[in-house]
Coordinates of C-alpha atoms in Angstrom, one line a residue:
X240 CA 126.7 112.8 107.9
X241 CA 126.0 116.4 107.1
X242 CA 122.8 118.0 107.8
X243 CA 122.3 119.2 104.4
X244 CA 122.6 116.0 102.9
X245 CA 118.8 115.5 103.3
X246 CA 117.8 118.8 101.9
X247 CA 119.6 117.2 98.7
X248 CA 117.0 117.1 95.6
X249 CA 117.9 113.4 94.9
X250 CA 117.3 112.6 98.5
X251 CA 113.9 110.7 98.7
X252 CA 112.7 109.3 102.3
X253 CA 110.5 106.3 102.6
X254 CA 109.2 104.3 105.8
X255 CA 109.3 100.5 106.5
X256 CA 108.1 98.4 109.6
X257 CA 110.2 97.0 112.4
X258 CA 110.4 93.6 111.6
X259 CA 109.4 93.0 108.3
X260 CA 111.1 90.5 105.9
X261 CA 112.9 93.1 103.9
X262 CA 114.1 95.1 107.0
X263 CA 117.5 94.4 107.1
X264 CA 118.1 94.4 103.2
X265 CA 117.1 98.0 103.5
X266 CA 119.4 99.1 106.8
X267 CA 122.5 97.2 105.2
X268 CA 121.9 98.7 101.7
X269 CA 124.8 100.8 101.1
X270 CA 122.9 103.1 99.7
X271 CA 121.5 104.2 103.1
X272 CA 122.1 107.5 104.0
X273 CA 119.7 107.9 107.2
X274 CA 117.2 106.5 109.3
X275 CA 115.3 107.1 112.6
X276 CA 113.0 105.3 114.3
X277 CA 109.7 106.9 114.8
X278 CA 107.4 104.0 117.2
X279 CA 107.2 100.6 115.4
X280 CA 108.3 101.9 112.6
X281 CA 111.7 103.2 110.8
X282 CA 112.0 106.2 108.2
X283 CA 115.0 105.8 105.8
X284 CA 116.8 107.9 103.5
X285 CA 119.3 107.3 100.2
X286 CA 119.1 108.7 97.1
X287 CA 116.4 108.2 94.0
X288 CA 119.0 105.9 92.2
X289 CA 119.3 103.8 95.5
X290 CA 115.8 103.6 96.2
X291 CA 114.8 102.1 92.8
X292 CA 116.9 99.4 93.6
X293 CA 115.9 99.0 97.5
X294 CA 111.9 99.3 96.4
X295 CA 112.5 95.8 94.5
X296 CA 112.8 94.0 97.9
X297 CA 109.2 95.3 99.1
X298 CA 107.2 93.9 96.3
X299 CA 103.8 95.2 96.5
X300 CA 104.4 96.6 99.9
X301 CA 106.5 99.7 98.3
X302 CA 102.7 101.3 98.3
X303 CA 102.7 101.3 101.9
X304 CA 106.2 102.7 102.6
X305 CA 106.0 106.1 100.3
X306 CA 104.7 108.9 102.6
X307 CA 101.5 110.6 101.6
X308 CA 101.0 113.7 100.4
X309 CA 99.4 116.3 102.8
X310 CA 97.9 120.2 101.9
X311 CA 96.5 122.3 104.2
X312 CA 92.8 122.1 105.7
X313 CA 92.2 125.6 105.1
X314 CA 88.9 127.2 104.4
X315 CA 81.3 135.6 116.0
X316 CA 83.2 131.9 116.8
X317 CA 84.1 131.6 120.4
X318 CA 81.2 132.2 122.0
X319 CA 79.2 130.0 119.5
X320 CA 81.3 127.2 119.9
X321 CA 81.2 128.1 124.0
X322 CA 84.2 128.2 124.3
X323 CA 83.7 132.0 126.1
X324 CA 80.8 130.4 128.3
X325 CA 83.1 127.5 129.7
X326 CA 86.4 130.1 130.2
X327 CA 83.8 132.3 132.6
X328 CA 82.6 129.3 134.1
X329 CA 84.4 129.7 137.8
X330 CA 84.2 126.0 138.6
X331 CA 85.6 124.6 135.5
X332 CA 88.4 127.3 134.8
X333 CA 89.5 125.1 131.5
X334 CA 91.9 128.2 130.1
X335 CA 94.5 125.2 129.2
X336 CA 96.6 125.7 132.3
X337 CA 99.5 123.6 132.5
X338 CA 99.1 121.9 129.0
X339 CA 101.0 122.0 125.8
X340 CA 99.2 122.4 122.7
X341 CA 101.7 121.1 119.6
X342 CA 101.4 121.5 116.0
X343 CA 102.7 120.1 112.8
X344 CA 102.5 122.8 110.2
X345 CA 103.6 125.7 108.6
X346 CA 105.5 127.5 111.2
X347 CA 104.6 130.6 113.4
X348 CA 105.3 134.1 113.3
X349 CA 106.9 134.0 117.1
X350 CA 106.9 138.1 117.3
X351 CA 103.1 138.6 117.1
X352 CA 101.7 140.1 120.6
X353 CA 99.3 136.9 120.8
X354 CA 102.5 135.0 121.7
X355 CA 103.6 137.1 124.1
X356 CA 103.0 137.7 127.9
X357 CA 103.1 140.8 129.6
X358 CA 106.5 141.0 130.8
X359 CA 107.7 139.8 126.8
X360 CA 108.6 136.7 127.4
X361 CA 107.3 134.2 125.2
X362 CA 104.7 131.1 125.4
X363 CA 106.3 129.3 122.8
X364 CA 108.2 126.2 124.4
X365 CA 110.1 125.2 121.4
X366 CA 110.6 125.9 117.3
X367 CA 111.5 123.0 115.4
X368 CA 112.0 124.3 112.1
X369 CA 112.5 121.2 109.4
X370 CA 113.6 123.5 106.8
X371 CA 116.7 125.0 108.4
X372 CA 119.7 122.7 108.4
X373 CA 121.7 123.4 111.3
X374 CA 121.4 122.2 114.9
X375 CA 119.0 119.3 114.5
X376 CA 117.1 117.9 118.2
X377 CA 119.2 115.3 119.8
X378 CA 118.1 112.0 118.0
X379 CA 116.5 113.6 115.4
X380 CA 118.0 113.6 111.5
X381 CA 117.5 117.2 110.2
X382 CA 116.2 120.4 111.1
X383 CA 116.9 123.4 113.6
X384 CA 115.8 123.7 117.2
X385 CA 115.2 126.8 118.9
X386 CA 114.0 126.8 122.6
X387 CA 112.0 129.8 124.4
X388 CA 115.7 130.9 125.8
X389 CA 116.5 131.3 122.1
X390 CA 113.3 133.0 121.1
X391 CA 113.1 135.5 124.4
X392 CA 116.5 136.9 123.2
X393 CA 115.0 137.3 119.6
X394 CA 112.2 139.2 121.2
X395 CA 114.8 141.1 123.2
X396 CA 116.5 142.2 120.0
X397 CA 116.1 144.6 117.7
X398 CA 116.7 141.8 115.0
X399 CA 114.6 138.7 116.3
X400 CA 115.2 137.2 112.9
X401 CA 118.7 137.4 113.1
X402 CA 118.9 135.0 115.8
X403 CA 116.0 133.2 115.4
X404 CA 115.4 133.3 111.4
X405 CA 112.4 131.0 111.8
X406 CA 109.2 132.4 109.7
X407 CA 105.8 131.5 108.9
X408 CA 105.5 132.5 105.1
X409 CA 102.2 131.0 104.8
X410 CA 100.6 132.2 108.1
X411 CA 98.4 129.0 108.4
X412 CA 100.4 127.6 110.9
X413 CA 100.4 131.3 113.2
X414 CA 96.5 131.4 112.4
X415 CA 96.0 127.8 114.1
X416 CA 97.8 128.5 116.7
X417 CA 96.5 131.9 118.0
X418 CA 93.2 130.5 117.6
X419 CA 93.8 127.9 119.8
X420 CA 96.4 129.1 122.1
X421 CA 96.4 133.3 121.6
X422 CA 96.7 135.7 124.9
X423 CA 93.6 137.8 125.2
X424 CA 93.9 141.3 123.9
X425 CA 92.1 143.5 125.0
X426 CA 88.5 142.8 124.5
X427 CA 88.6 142.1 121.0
X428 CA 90.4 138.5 120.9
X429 CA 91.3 135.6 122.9
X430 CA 92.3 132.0 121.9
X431 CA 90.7 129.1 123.6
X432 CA 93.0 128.0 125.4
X433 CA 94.8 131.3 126.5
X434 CA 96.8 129.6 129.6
X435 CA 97.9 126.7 127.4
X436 CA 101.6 127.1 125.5
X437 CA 102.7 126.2 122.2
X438 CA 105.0 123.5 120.7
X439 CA 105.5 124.4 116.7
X440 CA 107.0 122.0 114.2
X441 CA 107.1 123.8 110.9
X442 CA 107.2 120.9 108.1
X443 CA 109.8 120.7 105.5
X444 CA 108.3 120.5 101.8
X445 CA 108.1 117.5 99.9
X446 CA 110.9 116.3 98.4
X447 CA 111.0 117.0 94.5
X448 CA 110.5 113.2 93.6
X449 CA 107.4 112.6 95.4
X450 CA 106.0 116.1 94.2
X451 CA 106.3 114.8 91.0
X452 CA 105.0 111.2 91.9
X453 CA 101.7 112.6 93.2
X454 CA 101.8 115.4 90.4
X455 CA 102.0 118.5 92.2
X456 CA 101.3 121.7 90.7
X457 CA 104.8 123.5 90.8
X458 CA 103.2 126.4 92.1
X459 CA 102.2 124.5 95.3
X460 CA 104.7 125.1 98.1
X461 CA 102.1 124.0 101.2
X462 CA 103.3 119.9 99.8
X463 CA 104.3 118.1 103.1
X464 CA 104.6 114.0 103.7
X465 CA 103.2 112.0 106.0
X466 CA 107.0 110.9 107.5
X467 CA 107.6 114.3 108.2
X468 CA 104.5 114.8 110.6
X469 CA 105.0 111.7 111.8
X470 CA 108.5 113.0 112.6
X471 CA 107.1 116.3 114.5
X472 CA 104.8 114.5 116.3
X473 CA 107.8 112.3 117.8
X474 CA 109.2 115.4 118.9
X475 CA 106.4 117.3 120.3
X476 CA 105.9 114.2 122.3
X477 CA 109.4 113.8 123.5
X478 CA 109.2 117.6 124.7
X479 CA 106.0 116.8 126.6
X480 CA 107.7 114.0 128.1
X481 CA 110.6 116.2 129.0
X482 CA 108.2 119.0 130.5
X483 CA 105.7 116.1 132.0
X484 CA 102.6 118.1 130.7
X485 CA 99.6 116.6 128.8
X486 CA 99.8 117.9 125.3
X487 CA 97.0 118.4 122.6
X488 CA 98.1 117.9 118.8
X489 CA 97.0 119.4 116.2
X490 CA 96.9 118.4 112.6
X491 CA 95.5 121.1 110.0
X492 CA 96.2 118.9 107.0
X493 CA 95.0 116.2 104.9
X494 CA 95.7 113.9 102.2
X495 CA 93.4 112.3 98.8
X496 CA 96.0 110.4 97.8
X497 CA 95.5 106.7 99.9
X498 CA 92.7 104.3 100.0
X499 CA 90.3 106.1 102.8
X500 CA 90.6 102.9 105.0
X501 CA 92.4 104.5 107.6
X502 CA 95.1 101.4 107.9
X503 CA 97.9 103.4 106.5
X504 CA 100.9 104.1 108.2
X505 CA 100.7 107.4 109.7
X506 CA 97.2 106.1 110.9
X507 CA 98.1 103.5 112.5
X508 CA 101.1 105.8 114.3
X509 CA 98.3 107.8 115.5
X510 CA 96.1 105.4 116.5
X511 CA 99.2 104.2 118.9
X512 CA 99.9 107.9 120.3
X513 CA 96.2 108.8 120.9
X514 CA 96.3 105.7 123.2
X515 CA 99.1 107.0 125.2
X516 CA 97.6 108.4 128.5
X517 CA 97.6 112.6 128.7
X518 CA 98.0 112.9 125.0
X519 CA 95.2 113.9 122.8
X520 CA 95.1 114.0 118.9
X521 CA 92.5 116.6 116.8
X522 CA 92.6 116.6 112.8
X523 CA 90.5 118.4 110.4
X524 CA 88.6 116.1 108.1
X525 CA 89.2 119.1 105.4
X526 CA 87.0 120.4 103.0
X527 CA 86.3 118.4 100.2
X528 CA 82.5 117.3 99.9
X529 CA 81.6 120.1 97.4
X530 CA 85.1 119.7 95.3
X531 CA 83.6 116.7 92.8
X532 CA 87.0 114.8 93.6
X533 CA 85.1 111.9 94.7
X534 CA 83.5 109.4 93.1
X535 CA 81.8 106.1 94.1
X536 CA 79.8 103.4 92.0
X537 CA 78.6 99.9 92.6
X538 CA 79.4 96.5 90.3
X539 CA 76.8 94.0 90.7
X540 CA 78.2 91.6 88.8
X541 CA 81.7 89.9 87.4
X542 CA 82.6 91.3 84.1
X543 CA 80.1 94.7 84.9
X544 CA 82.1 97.9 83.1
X545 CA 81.4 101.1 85.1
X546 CA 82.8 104.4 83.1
X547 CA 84.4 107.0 85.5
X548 CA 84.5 110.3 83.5
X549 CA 86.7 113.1 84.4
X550 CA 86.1 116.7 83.0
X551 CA 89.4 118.3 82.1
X552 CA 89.4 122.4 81.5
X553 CA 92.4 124.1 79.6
X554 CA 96.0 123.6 81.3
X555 CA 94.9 121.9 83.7
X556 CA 98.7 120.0 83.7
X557 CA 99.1 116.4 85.3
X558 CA 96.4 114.2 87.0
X559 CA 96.7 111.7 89.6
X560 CA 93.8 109.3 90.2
X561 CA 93.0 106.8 92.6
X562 CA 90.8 103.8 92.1
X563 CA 89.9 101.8 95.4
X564 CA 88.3 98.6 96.2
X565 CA 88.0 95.8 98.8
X566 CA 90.2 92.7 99.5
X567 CA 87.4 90.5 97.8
X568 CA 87.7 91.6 94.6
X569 CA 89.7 92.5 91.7
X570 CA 89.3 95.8 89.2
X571 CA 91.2 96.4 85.8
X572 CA 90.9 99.4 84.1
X573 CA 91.4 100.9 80.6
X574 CA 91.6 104.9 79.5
X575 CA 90.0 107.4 76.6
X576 CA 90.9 110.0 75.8
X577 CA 89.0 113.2 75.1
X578 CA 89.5 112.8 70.9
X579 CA 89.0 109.0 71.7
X580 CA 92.1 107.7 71.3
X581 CA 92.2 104.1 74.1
X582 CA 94.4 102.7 76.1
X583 CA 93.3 99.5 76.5
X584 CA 92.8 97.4 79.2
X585 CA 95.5 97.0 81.5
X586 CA 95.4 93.5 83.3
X587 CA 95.6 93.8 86.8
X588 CA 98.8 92.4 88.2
X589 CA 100.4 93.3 91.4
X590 CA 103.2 95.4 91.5
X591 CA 102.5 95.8 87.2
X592 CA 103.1 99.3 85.1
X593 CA 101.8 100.3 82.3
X594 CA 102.9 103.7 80.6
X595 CA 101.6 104.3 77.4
X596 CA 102.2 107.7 75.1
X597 CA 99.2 108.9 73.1
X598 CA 99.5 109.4 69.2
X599 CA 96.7 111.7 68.7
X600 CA 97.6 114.0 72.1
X601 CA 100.7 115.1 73.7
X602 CA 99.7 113.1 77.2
X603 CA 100.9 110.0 78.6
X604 CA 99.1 107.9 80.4
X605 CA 99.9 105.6 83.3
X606 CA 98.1 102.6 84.8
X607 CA 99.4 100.9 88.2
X608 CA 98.4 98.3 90.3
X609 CA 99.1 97.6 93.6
X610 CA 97.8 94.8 95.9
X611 CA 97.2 93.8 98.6
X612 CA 97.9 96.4 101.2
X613 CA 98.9 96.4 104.3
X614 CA 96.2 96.6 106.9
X615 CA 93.3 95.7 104.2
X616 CA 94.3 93.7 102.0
X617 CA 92.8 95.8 99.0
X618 CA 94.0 96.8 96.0
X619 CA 94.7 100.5 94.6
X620 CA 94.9 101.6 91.0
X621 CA 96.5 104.4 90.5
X622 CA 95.9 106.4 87.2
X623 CA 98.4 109.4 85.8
X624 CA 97.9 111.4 83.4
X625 CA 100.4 113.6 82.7
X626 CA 100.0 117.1 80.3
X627 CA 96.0 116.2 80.3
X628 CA 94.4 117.6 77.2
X629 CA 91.1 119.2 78.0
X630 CA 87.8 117.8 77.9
X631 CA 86.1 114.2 78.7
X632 CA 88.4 111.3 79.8
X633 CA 86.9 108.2 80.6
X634 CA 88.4 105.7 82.9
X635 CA 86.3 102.2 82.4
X636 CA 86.5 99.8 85.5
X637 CA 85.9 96.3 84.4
X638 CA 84.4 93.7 87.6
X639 CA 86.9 90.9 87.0
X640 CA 86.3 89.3 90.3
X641 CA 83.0 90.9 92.1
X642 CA 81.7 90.0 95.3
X643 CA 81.5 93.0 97.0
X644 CA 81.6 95.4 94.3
X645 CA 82.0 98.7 95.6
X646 CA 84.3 101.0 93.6
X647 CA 85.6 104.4 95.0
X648 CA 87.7 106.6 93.1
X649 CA 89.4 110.2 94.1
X650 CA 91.1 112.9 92.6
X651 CA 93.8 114.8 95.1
X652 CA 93.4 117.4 97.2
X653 CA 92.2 120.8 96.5
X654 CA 95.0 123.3 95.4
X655 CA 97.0 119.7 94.7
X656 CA 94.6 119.3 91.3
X657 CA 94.3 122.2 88.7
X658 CA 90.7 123.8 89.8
X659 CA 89.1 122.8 86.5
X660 CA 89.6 119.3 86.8
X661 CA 86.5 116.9 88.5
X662 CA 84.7 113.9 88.1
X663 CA 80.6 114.6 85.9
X664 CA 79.4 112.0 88.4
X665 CA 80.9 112.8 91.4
X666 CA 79.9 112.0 95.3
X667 CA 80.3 114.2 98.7
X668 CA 80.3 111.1 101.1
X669 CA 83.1 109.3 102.4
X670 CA 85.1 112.7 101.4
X671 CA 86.9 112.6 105.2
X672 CA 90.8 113.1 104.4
X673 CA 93.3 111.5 105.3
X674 CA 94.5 111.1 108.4
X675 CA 91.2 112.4 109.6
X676 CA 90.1 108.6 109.3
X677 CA 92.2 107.2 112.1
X678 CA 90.6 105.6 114.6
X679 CA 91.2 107.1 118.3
X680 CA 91.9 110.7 117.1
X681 CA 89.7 113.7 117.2
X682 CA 88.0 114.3 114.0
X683 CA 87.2 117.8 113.6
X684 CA 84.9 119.5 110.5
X685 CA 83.2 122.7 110.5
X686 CA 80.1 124.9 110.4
X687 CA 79.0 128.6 109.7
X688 CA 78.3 129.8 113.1
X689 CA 76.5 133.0 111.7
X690 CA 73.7 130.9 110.1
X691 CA 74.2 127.9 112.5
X692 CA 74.0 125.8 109.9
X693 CA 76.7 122.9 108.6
X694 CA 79.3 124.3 106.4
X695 CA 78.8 123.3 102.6
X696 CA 82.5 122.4 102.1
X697 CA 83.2 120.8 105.5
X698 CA 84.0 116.8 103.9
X699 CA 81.2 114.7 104.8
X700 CA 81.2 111.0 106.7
X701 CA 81.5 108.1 106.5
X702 CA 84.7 106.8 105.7
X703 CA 85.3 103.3 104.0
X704 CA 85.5 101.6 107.7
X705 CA 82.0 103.0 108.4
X706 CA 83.1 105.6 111.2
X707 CA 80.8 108.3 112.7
X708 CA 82.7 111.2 111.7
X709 CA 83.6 113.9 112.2
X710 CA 83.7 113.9 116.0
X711 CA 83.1 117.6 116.4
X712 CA 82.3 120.5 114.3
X713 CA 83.4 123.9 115.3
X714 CA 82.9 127.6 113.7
X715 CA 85.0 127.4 110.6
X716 CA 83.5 130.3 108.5
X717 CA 84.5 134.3 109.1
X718 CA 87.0 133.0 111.4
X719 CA 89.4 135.9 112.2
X720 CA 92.5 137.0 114.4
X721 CA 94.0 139.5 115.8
X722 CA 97.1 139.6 114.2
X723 CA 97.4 142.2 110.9
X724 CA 99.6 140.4 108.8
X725 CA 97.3 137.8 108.6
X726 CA 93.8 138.4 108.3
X727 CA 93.1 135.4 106.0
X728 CA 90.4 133.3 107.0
X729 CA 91.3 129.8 107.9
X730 CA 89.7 126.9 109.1
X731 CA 89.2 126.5 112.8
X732 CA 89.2 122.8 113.6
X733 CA 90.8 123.7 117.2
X734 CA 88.0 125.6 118.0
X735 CA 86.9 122.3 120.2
X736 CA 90.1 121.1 121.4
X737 CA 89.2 118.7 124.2
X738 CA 92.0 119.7 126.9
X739 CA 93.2 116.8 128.8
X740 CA 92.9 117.4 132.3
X741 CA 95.9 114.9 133.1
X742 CA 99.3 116.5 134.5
X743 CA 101.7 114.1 133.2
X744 CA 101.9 111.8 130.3

């Protein structure tokens, strides 16, 4: 197979489990381009075409398989986390000797001094760049590897980028890392973990048929999926291996678009790598409790109607909507529309579609059901509406079967949602991102260090499984670098990494 056969626009990846019932209908579908196993599970590739026929053998299950879609957890702070105070500390020493801090994210801009020890040489390990086909990592299916031998010469050059063209366009991905892992210079910076050095996995973008699946502005090019972070980590890992140093992750993204249960399937992956001795996972729980894309109601009784409205501004494009509630009971919905034109209830069968094209507006609106999920058992509604006219749509949830009655609804992630969309009712609990909610991982929010107070748009706790989180908070307001071509300001959820004091994995 050639390497730019994934980077195909009809190519579409999904994941499956090891074992399950439809397993080998998908690896002998001849439709199968690609697959690789990633743990205890398997991520497969074909084309759009095939995949609407190999989704029919997963039933209700196909919910599980499609990746998620993950943005980027952006939004004086050493020395008020104490980080300074425990570098200083002669006994402790914690400077991140010996240990490899990875990351799954936008790249890094390998030529800034931060990066760069006194004699030149690099403290980057290795680039794997998912965006460049050409010389993929042994086992892996796409992508370009380029190891510090590679990236010393581009350093050496007077053209790095001619032999290493890796680049962080976005500078998120350079920002995370010098924070956690940047040289001193001078007086005026130093990352937390100076002595620590870097493994960088720079995702590729979404493929086009998921982008439009989870209605993606166009103009949104930070759109990753859950398979391929799931697909760095594997490799950060292996390279620890290889090296036999402890190695901190670090994930700077998150994801509305799931349940909030935490027993999806890049959750559960991390659940079964944070358990793996000398290897230690940190996320940021992003920053979504002041966005009103959350919404939570209770049904006290069968055949209780709860309205969920959603304001719509001008242009605000396509709308994806998730509806979530527990195994125990069972929620139809229906849909009107801001000149009140209905679409009306939608029985709630599993696996069931309903499109429906409005007569009195341009939009179309789609209803899907989908249960029960893996891992819960619940069921997810997932509402669309695409080329939203503006003003008040109302979702109605109807209780047909109500024992628990708890209702949660969210809109995506911000910059993955037109800013003047939100729910009139909306609620800044259980606003924790995805995969922030996996159990064993280090759950990181923020605060503004210059007031010591919380930071207003740091998501707020609990999550659907009743977890204390987040774990930590760190400065994540005015948080600068030393590096001129970017001088955004970023959150820093690896302000607190916790460095594993381990020395092999």
């Amino acid at each position: 197979m050639n390497d730019d056969t994934l980077y195909d626009k009809d190519v579409v990846d999904f994941m499956i489990r090891k074992g399950c019932y439809y397993e080998s209908f998908i690896l002998n579908h001849p439709g199968l381009i690609a697959s690789h196993d990633i743990s205890m599970f398997t991520i497969c590739y074909t084309t759009v075409k095939d995949f609407m026929s190999m989704r029919q053998y997963m039933g209700s299950d196909y919910i599980n398989s499609i990746p998620k879609m993950l943005g980027l957890s952006d939004r004086q702070s050493l020395e008020a986390a104490g980080i300074i105070q425990v570098q200083q500390q002669p006994y402790l020493n914690l400077k991140g000797t010996n240990v490899l801090i990875g990351f799954v994210d936008t790249g890094i801009d390998y030529t800034q001094k931060v990066f760069q020890y006194k004699d030149g040489t690099s403290k980057i390990r290795y680039i794997y760049d998912q965006t460049i086909p050409g010389t993929p990592p042994a086992g892996f299916p796409m992508g370009t590897e380029y190891t510090a031998e590679q990236i010393n010469a581009a350093l050496n050059s007077d053209n790095p980028h001619q032999i290493v063209p890796h680049q962080d366009t976005s500078g998120h991905g350079t920002f995370l890392a010098s924070v956690a892992a940047g040289l001193p210079i001078g007086n005026e910076f130093t990352g937390a973990a100076p002595d620590s050095e870097i493994i960088m996995v720079k995702l590729k973008k979404a493929y086009p048929y998921y982008l439009e699946n989870f209605c993606v502005p166009p103009n949104q090019e930070n759109a990753f999926e859950s398979s391929s972070v799931m697909l760095g980590i594997e490799y950060i890992l292996e390279k620890a291996k290889i090296l036999n140093r402890p190695v901190v992750i670090c994930i700077g993204l998150g994801s509305n678009s799931d349940s909030h249960d935490g027993s999806g399937i890049i959750e559960e992956y991390l659940y079964s790598v944070s358990n793996v001795p000398g290897v230690c996972v940190c996320i940021s729980v992003g920053n979504e409790s002041q966005a009103r894309h959350h919404y939570s109601r209770q049904l006290d009784n069968e055949g209780d109607t709860e309205n969920i409205d959603i304001k719509v501004g001008e242009n605000a494009g396509n709308i994806f909507m998730i509806i979530s509630n527990i195994i125990s009971d069972r929620i139809s919905v229906s849909v009107r529309s801001p000149s009140g034109e209905l679409v009306s209830r939608v029985p709630a069968q599993a696996g069931y579609k309903s499109t429906t094209s409005l007569v009195l507006e341009p939009s179309v609106v789609s209803v899907s059901y989908y249960f029960p999920l893996e891992g819960s058992g619940d069921q997810v509604t997932v509402v669309k509406i695409f080329d939203a006219t503006p003003g008040i749509w109302t979702i109605t949830a109807y209780g047909d079967i109500i024992i628990n009655g708890n209702i949660n609804a969210w809109l995506p992630l911000t910059g993955f949602v037109s800013p003047n969309v939100e729910f009139l009712s909306s609620n800044p609990y259980n606003t924790i991102t995805s995969p922030a909610n996996a159990p064993g991982c280090v759950s990181i929010g923020a605060y503004n260090s210059i007031r010591d107070s919380l930071y207003s748009d740091s998501s707020w706790s609990s999550t659907r499984l009743s977890l204390d989180l987040p774990d930590f908070v760190a400065p994540g307001y005015h948080v600068g670098v030393f590096i001129p071509q970017v001088m955004e300001r970023w959150m820093a959820l690896v302000l607190l990494l916790p460095l594993p004091r381990v020395h092999a994995l």
